[in-house]
Amino acid sequence: MTRLRAPFGRWEPASLSEVVARFSGLECRWWVAGGLAIELAVGHRIRSHGDIDVLLLRRDQREAQQALAGWQWWAADPPGSLRRWASDEVLPPGVHDIWCRPGLADPWRIQIMLDESHAQEWVSRRDPRVRRPISALGMTTAEGVPFLAPDVQLYYKAKAPRPKDEEDFDAALPVLTDQQRQWLVDAISMTYGAHPWSRRLEA
């Protein structure tokens, strides 16, 4: 099995317009995720980005190969290494991170994240108690670009916040609705326990 060990090579993230062009024809739901999702929620640029993330539900994972037909797909399995993802392979539940590039000599362009679901509910891969309807998992820009709701994205960033995660939280906090704040407080408390973000969300 072909496998790569960190560091995996350079990134040249695809533009948002390229991501939209490649994924908008899919029949399944997809969302821009990561720091760019926070920027889409806020409505302006916050910081530079080393990659671009696209979220799919695990049950729709093969759609990623359709969107990026002809590319190379590498699964983080286990974390800390990458292995080739075969076109006929269904990735197991523990694998949720896929790096994609047009060819072997090309930089990485798009990162696919897989999340869990049950029927019509999204289920957090961090804590199966944290759920919400798939129909409410994301939002859409005026131009029709789907992106992960900021409270859900911040929930994932809350596990071990890096400086860029703190920057994203600071930028998103003023635009969160009361309902989003409460959902995030409850989800953080359930999964991570006491957290400094919770006090700011409740202020």
Short mmCIF file of C-alpha atoms in Angstrom, two decimals:
data_model
loop_
_atom_site.label_atom_id
_atom_site.label_comp_id
_atom_site.label_asym_id
_atom_site.label_seq_id
_atom_site.Cartn_x
_atom_site.Cartn_y
_atom_site.Cartn_z
CA MET A 1 0.00 0.00 0.00
CA THR A 2 1.35 3.42 -0.98
CA ARG A 3 1.64 5.59 2.12
CA LEU A 4 2.97 9.07 2.89
CA ARG A 5 4.32 10.28 6.21
CA ALA A 6 4.22 13.87 7.46
CA PRO A 7 5.19 16.33 6.11
CA PHE A 8 3.10 15.52 3.07
CA GLY A 9 4.16 18.31 0.71
CA ARG A 10 3.01 21.81 -0.11
CA TRP A 11 -0.50 23.22 -0.34
CA GLU A 12 -1.92 25.58 -2.96
CA PRO A 13 -5.59 25.70 -1.93
CA ALA A 14 -8.19 25.74 -4.66
CA SER A 15 -10.20 28.94 -4.92
CA LEU A 16 -13.73 29.06 -3.58
CA SER A 17 -15.03 29.45 -7.13
CA GLU A 18 -13.24 26.26 -8.21
CA VAL A 19 -14.66 24.34 -5.26
CA VAL A 20 -18.16 25.56 -6.08
CA ALA A 21 -17.73 24.63 -9.75
CA ARG A 22 -16.58 21.11 -8.87
CA PHE A 23 -19.09 20.30 -6.13
CA SER A 24 -22.23 22.17 -7.17
CA GLY A 25 -23.24 19.44 -9.61
CA LEU A 26 -23.42 16.74 -6.95
CA GLU A 27 -26.77 15.34 -5.91
CA CYS A 28 -25.75 15.13 -2.24
CA ARG A 29 -25.35 17.90 0.30
CA TRP A 30 -21.93 19.47 0.78
CA TRP A 31 -20.61 22.46 2.70
CA VAL A 32 -17.52 24.66 2.68
CA ALA A 33 -15.96 24.10 6.12
CA GLY A 34 -13.00 25.22 8.22
CA GLY A 35 -11.89 28.80 8.62
CA LEU A 36 -13.40 29.79 5.29
CA ALA A 37 -16.84 28.79 6.58
CA ILE A 38 -16.38 31.27 9.42
CA GLU A 39 -15.46 33.98 6.92
CA LEU A 40 -18.56 33.25 4.85
CA ALA A 41 -20.67 33.57 8.01
CA VAL A 42 -18.99 36.81 9.03
CA GLY A 43 -19.06 38.26 5.53
CA HIS A 44 -15.46 39.40 5.23
CA ARG A 45 -11.91 38.06 5.18
CA ILE A 46 -10.39 37.27 8.58
CA ARG A 47 -7.01 35.70 7.85
CA SER A 48 -5.02 33.70 5.33
CA HIS A 49 -5.79 30.00 4.84
CA GLY A 50 -3.35 27.17 4.28
CA ASP A 51 -6.02 24.86 2.84
CA ILE A 52 -9.69 24.72 1.91
CA ASP A 53 -12.08 22.22 3.50
CA VAL A 54 -15.24 20.68 2.09
CA LEU A 55 -17.55 18.67 4.35
CA LEU A 56 -19.58 15.69 3.14
CA LEU A 57 -21.61 13.15 5.06
CA ARG A 58 -19.86 9.79 5.24
CA ARG A 59 -22.72 8.13 3.40
CA ASP A 60 -21.96 10.40 0.42
CA GLN A 61 -18.19 9.86 0.43
CA ARG A 62 -18.05 8.42 -3.08
CA GLU A 63 -19.46 11.70 -4.35
CA ALA A 64 -16.11 13.29 -3.48
CA GLN A 65 -14.44 11.06 -6.05
CA GLN A 66 -17.04 12.08 -8.60
CA ALA A 67 -16.46 15.78 -7.92
CA LEU A 68 -12.70 15.31 -8.21
CA ALA A 69 -12.63 12.72 -10.98
CA GLY A 70 -9.14 12.13 -12.31
CA TRP A 71 -7.50 13.50 -9.16
CA GLN A 72 -5.53 11.67 -6.49
CA TRP A 73 -7.31 11.03 -3.18
CA TRP A 74 -5.33 10.23 -0.04
CA ALA A 75 -6.99 9.23 3.23
CA ALA A 76 -5.52 10.07 6.64
CA ASP A 77 -5.49 6.48 7.87
CA PRO A 78 -4.22 6.49 10.53
CA PRO A 79 -3.83 10.18 11.41
CA GLY A 80 -0.27 11.27 10.83
CA SER A 81 0.02 9.38 7.56
CA LEU A 82 -1.76 9.35 4.21
CA ARG A 83 -2.63 6.35 2.05
CA ARG A 84 -4.16 6.14 -1.40
CA TRP A 85 -7.94 5.92 -1.41
CA ALA A 86 -9.03 3.47 -4.08
CA SER A 87 -11.97 4.34 -6.31
CA ASP A 88 -13.94 1.27 -5.23
CA GLU A 89 -13.18 1.57 -1.50
CA VAL A 90 -15.63 2.62 1.21
CA LEU A 91 -13.68 4.33 3.96
CA PRO A 92 -14.29 3.02 7.50
CA PRO A 93 -15.79 5.22 10.25
CA GLY A 94 -12.43 6.12 11.80
CA VAL A 95 -11.27 7.85 8.60
CA HIS A 96 -12.68 11.33 8.14
CA ASP A 97 -9.90 13.35 6.48
CA ILE A 98 -8.98 13.12 2.77
CA TRP A 99 -6.32 15.15 0.97
CA CYS A 100 -6.80 15.71 -2.75
CA ARG A 101 -4.58 16.91 -5.60
CA PRO A 102 -4.72 16.70 -9.40
CA GLY A 103 -1.55 14.60 -9.76
CA LEU A 104 1.44 13.15 -7.97
CA ALA A 105 3.67 16.15 -8.65
CA ASP A 106 0.97 18.72 -7.87
CA PRO A 107 0.39 20.50 -4.56
CA TRP A 108 -2.59 19.57 -2.42
CA ARG A 109 -5.67 21.58 -3.43
CA ILE A 110 -8.74 20.43 -1.48
CA GLN A 111 -9.30 18.69 1.86
CA ILE A 112 -12.45 16.59 2.26
CA MET A 113 -13.89 16.05 5.73
CA LEU A 114 -16.39 13.24 6.36
CA ASP A 115 -18.98 13.52 9.10
CA GLU A 116 -21.47 11.06 10.50
CA SER A 117 -25.25 10.97 10.15
CA HIS A 118 -28.23 8.92 11.16
CA ALA A 119 -31.36 9.18 9.02
CA GLN A 120 -31.97 12.94 8.74
CA GLU A 121 -29.65 13.93 11.60
CA TRP A 122 -26.03 15.01 11.54
CA VAL A 123 -24.09 13.26 14.31
CA SER A 124 -20.82 14.69 15.61
CA ARG A 125 -17.85 12.39 15.13
CA ARG A 126 -16.53 13.77 18.43
CA ASP A 127 -19.59 12.95 20.49
CA PRO A 128 -22.66 11.08 19.17
CA ARG A 129 -24.84 12.90 21.68
CA VAL A 130 -24.28 16.14 19.75
CA ARG A 131 -26.72 16.21 16.85
CA ARG A 132 -28.85 18.46 14.70
CA PRO A 133 -31.06 18.10 11.63
CA ILE A 134 -29.02 17.87 8.45
CA SER A 135 -31.27 20.54 6.99
CA ALA A 136 -29.97 22.95 9.67
CA LEU A 137 -26.31 21.95 9.50
CA GLY A 138 -25.31 24.69 7.10
CA MET A 139 -26.14 28.10 5.73
CA THR A 140 -25.97 29.58 2.24
CA THR A 141 -24.45 32.80 0.95
CA ALA A 142 -26.41 35.20 -1.23
CA GLU A 143 -24.58 33.67 -4.18
CA GLY A 144 -25.77 30.19 -3.23
CA VAL A 145 -22.55 28.81 -1.70
CA PRO A 146 -23.32 26.30 1.10
CA PHE A 147 -21.15 26.51 4.20
CA LEU A 148 -21.08 24.86 7.60
CA ALA A 149 -22.98 26.84 10.23
CA PRO A 150 -20.52 28.83 12.38
CA ASP A 151 -21.67 27.32 15.67
CA VAL A 152 -20.98 23.80 14.35
CA GLN A 153 -17.59 24.81 12.97
CA LEU A 154 -16.65 26.49 16.25
CA TYR A 155 -17.71 23.37 18.15
CA TYR A 156 -15.03 21.42 16.29
CA LYS A 157 -12.47 24.19 16.75
CA ALA A 158 -13.16 24.26 20.52
CA LYS A 159 -11.46 20.91 21.15
CA ALA A 160 -7.95 22.41 21.36
CA PRO A 161 -8.07 25.97 20.05
CA ARG A 162 -5.02 27.20 18.16
CA PRO A 163 -4.33 30.91 17.64
CA LYS A 164 -6.19 30.83 14.33
CA ASP A 165 -9.18 29.18 16.03
CA GLU A 166 -9.25 31.92 18.65
CA GLU A 167 -9.15 34.46 15.83
CA ASP A 168 -12.08 32.75 14.13
CA PHE A 169 -14.03 32.63 17.38
CA ASP A 170 -13.44 36.35 18.01
CA ALA A 171 -14.66 37.18 14.51
CA ALA A 172 -17.73 34.92 14.63
CA LEU A 173 -18.93 35.75 18.13
CA PRO A 174 -20.72 39.01 17.19
CA VAL A 175 -22.70 37.37 14.36
CA LEU A 176 -23.91 34.30 16.27
CA THR A 177 -27.62 34.32 17.01
CA ASP A 178 -28.87 33.61 20.52
CA GLN A 179 -29.92 30.16 19.36
CA GLN A 180 -26.49 29.45 17.90
CA ARG A 181 -24.77 30.65 21.07
CA GLN A 182 -26.91 28.40 23.24
CA TRP A 183 -26.41 25.38 20.98
CA LEU A 184 -22.64 25.92 21.04
CA VAL A 185 -22.54 26.32 24.82
CA ASP A 186 -24.53 23.11 25.28
CA ALA A 187 -22.44 21.15 22.74
CA ILE A 188 -19.11 22.35 24.18
CA SER A 189 -20.23 21.56 27.72
CA MET A 190 -21.41 18.09 26.74
CA THR A 191 -18.24 17.15 24.87
CA TYR A 192 -15.41 19.17 26.42
CA GLY A 193 -16.68 20.25 29.84
CA ALA A 194 -15.68 23.63 31.23
CA HIS A 195 -14.34 25.85 28.47
CA PRO A 196 -13.32 29.54 28.30
CA TRP A 197 -15.44 30.08 25.20
CA SER A 198 -18.58 29.17 27.11
CA ARG A 199 -18.23 32.14 29.45
CA ARG A 200 -17.88 34.52 26.53
CA LEU A 201 -20.83 32.96 24.72
CA GLU A 202 -23.02 33.40 27.79
CA ALA A 203 -21.91 36.98 28.49
#
